[in-house]
Coordinates of C-alpha atoms and ligand atoms in Angstrom, one line a residue:
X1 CA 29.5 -50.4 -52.0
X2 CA 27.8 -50.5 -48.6
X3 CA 26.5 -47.4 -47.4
X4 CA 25.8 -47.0 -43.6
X5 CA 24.0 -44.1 -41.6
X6 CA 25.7 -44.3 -38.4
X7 CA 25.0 -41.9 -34.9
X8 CA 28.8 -41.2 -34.7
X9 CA 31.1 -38.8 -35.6
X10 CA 33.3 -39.5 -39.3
X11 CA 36.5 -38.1 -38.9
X12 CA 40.1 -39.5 -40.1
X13 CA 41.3 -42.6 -38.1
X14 CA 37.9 -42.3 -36.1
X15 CA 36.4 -45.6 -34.2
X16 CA 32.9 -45.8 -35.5
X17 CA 30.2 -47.9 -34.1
X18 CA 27.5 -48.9 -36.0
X19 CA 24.6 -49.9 -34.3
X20 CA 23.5 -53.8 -33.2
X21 CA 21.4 -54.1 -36.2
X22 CA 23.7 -52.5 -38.9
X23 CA 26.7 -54.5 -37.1
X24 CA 24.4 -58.2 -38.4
X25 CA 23.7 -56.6 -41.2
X26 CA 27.2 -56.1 -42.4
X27 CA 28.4 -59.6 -41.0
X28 CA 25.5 -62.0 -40.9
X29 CA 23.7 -60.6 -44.3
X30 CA 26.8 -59.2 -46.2
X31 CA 29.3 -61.4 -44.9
X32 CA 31.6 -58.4 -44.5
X33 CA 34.7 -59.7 -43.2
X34 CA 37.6 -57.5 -41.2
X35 CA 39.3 -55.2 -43.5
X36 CA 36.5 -55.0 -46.1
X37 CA 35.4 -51.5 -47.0
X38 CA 31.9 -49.7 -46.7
X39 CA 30.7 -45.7 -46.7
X40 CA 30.0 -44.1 -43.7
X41 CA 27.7 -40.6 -43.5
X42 CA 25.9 -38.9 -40.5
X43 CA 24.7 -35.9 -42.0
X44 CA 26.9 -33.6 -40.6
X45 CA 30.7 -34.9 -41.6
X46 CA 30.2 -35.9 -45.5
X47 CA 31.0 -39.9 -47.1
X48 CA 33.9 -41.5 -45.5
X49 CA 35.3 -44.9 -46.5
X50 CA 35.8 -47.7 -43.6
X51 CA 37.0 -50.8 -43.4
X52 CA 35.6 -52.7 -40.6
X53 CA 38.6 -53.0 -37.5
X54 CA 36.9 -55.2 -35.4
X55 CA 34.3 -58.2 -35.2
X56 CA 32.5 -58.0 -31.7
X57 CA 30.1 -60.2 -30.0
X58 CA 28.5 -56.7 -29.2
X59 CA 29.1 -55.7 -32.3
X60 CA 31.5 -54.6 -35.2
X61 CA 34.0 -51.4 -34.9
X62 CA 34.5 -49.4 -38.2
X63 CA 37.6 -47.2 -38.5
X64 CA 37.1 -44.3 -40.7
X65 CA 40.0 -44.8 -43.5
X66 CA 39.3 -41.4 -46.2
X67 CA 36.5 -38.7 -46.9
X68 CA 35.3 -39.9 -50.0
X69 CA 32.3 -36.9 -50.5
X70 CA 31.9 -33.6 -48.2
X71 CA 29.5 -32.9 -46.6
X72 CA 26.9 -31.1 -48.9
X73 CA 22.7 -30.4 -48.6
X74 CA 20.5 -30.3 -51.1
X75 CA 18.0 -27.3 -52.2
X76 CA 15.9 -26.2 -49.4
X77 CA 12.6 -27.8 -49.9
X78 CA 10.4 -29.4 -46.6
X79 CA 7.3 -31.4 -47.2
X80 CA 4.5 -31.1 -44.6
X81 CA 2.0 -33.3 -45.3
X82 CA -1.3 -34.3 -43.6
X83 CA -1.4 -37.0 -41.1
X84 CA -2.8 -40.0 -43.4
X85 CA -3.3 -43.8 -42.7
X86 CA 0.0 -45.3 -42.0
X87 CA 1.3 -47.5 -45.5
X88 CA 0.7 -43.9 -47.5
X89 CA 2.8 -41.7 -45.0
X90 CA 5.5 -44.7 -44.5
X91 CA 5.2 -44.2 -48.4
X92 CA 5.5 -40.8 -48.9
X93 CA 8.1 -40.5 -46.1
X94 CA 11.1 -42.9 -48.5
X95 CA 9.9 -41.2 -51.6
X96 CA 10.4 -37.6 -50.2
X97 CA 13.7 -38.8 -48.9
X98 CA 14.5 -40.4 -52.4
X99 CA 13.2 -37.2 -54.3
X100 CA 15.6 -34.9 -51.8
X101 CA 13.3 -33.4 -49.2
X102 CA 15.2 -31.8 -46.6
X103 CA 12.5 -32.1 -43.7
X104 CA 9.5 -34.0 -43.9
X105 CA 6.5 -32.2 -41.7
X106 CA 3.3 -34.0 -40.4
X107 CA 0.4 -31.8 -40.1
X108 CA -2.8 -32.3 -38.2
X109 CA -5.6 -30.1 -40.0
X110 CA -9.5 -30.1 -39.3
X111 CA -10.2 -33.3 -41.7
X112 CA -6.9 -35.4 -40.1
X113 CA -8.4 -38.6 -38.7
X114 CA -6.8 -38.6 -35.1
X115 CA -4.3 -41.4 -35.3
X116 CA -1.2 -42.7 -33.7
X117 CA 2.0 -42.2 -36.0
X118 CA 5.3 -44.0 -35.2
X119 CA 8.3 -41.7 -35.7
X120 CA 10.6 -44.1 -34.8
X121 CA 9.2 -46.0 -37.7
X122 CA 9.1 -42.9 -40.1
X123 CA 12.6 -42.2 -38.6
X124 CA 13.9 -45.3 -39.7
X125 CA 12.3 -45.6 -43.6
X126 CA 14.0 -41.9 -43.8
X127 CA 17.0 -43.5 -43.2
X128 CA 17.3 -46.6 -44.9
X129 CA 15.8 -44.4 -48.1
X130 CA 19.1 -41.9 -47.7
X131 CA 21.7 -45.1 -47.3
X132 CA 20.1 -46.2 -50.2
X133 CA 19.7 -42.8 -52.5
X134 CA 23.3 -41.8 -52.0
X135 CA 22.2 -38.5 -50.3
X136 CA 24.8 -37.0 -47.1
X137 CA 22.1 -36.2 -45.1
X138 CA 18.8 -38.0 -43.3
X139 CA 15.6 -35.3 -43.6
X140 CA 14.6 -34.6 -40.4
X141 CA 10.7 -36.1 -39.5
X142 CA 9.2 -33.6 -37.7
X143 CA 5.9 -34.8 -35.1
X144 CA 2.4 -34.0 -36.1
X145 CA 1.7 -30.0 -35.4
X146 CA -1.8 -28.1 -36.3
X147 CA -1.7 -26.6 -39.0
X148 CA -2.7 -23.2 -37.8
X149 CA 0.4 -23.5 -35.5
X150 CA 2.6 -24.1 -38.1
X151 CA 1.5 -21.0 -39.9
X152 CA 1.6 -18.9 -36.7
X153 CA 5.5 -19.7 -36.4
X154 CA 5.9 -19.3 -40.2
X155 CA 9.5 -19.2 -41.2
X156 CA 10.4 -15.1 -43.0
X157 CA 11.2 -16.2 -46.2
X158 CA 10.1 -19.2 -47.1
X159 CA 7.1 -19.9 -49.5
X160 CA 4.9 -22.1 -49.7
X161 CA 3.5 -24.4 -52.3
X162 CA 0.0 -25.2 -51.5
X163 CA -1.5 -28.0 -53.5
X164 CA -4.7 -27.5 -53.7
X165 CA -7.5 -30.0 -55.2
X166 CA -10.0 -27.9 -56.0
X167 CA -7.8 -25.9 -58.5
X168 CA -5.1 -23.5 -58.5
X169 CA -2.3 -22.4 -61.3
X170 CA -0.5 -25.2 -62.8
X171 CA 2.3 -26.1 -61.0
X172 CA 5.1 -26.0 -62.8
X173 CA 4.8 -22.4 -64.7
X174 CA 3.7 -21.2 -60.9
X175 CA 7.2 -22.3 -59.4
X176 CA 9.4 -21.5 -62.4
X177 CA 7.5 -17.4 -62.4
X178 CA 8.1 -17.7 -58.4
X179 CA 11.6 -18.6 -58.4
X180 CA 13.8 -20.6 -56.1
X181 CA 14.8 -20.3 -52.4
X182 CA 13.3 -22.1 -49.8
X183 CA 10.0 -23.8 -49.9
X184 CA 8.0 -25.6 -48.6
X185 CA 4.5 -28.0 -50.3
X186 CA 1.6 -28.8 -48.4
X187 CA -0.4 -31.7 -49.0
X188 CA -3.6 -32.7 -47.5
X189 CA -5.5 -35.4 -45.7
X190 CA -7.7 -38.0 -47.6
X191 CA -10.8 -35.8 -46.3
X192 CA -8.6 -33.0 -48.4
X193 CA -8.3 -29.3 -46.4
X194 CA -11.6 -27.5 -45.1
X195 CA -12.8 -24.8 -47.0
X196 CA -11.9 -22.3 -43.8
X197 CA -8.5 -23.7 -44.2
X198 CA -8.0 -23.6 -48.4
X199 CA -9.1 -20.1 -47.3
X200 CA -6.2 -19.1 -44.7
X201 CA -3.8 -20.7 -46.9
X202 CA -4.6 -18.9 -50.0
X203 CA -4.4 -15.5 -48.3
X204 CA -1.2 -15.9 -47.1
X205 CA 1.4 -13.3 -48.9
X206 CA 4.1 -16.5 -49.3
X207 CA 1.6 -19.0 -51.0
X208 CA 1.5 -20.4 -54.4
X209 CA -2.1 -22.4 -54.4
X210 CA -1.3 -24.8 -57.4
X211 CA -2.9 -27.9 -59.3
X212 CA -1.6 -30.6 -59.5
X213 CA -3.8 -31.9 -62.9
X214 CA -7.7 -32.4 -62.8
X215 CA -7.2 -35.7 -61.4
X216 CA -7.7 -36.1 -57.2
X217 CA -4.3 -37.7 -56.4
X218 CA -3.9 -39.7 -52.6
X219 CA -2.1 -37.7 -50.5
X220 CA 1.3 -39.8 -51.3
X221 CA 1.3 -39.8 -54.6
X222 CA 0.6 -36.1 -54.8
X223 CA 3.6 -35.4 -52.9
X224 CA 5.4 -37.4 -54.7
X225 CA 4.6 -35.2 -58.0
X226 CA 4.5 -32.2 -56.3
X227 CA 8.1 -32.5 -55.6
X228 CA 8.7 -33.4 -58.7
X229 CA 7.7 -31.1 -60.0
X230 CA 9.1 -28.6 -58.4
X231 CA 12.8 -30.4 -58.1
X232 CA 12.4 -30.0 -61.9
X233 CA 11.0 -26.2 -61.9
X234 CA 14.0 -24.9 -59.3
X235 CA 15.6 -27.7 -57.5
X236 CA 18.9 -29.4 -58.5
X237 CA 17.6 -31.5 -61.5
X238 CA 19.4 -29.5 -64.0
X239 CA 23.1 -30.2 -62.3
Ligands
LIG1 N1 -10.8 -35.8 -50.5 C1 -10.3 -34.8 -51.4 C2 -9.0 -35.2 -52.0 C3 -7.8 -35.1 -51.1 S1 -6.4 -35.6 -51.9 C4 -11.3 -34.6 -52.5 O1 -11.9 -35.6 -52.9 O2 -11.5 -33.5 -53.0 C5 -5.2 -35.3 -50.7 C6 -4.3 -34.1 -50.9 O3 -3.5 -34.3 -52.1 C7 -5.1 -32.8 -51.2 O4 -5.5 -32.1 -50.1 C8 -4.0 -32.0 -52.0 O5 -3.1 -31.4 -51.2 C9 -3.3 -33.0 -52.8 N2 -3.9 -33.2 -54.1 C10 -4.5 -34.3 -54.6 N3 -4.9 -34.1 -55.9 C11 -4.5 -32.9 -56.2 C12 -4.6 -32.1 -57.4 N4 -5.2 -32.6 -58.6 N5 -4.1 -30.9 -57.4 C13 -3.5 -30.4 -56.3 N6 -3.4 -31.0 -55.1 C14 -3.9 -32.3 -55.1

């Protein structure tokens, strides 16, 4: 069945208005005619069934019919990675999304080519990747913030999985002796992280520095096994 993000709120009997995109979609692509159902989430009231109650020129009306699925998050694990050239971070965005990252970070370090990223653009991959994966919730992209920032205004309590190329303890025994809770991974630009940087990182009391293999990854495909990995050392991949 259809599954549809939508801006509005999911409740029983509740008008819901997709927007003019999603409203084509549904009639133009699908052929979705009135009556016929399709899911509904907005990450914050759970999977509702609709049926669609009205065919607009400005667009169709959905009424919510039944909650098929609660609302429910998955383990708390963020990625912030680099700012990298656009196809690798539009990449790494619907794979994080797929592989159940809750937040996706972008993170402007010393090496970060200066660059203009659409979040409208990363916004909308996130999107289209949780209608498609079946997940309740859209991760939040977050705009590029300096690294040293983000470690200034460091969350109590969350650690921090800090892949780092030039070595570290192999990942997956690392995160299954450290346990779960909320984490975050850090991946770096092509240029990878200065050595005044790898530095800061590794003295920090909530990092795990980890490797991830003796091969250099890009920056999208090491995200991509970092959380992996780690979904498999304490996320929900034994449920
Ligand atoms: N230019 C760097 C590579 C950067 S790769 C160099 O040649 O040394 C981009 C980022 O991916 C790195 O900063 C790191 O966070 C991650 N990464 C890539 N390969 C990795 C590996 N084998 N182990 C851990 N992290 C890796």
């Amino acid at each position: 069945m259809i599954r549809l993000h939508v801006p509005t709120p999911l409740s029983a009997d509740a008008a819901v208005l997709p927007t003019l995109d999603q409203s084509r979609y549904l009639t133009q692509v699908m052929r979705l005619k009135l009556g016929d159902s399709l899911l509904a989430f907005n990450g914050r009231d759970g999977e509702w069934r609709c049926i669609i109650a009205e065919i607009l020129k400005k667009g169709v009306v959905l009424r919510a019919e039944e909650l098929v699925r609660p609302q429910a998050m998955g383990p708390d694990v963020q990625l912030l990675i680099a700012v990298v050239k656009k196809s690798a971070l539009e990449f790494a965005v619907e794979k994080a999304t797929e592989l159940g990252a809750r937040r996706v970070g972008l993170v402007v370090t010393h090496r970060t080519q200066v660059q203009h990223v659409r979040m409208d653009r990363l916004d909308a991959i996130a999107i289209e990747a949780a209608e498609q994966t079946g997940r309740l919730d859209v991760p939040m992209i977050d705009e590029p913030v300096k690294l040293a920032d983000l470690l200034d205004g460091w969350e109590a309590g969350r650690r921090l999985m800090f892949c780092d190329e030039t070595g570290g303890a192999p990942a997956a025994a690392a995160l299954a002796e450290a346990g779960g809770g909320p984490w975050t991974i850090m991946i770096g630009p092509e240029g990878g992280f200065s050595p005044e940087e790898r530095e800061r990182l590794r003295a920090l009391p909530f990092t795990t520095a980890v490797s991830l293999g003796p091969r250099i990854l890009r920056a999208d495909t090491a995200a991509i096994a970092a959380l992996t990995l780690w979904q498999a050392a304490v996320g929900d991949w034994d449920r």
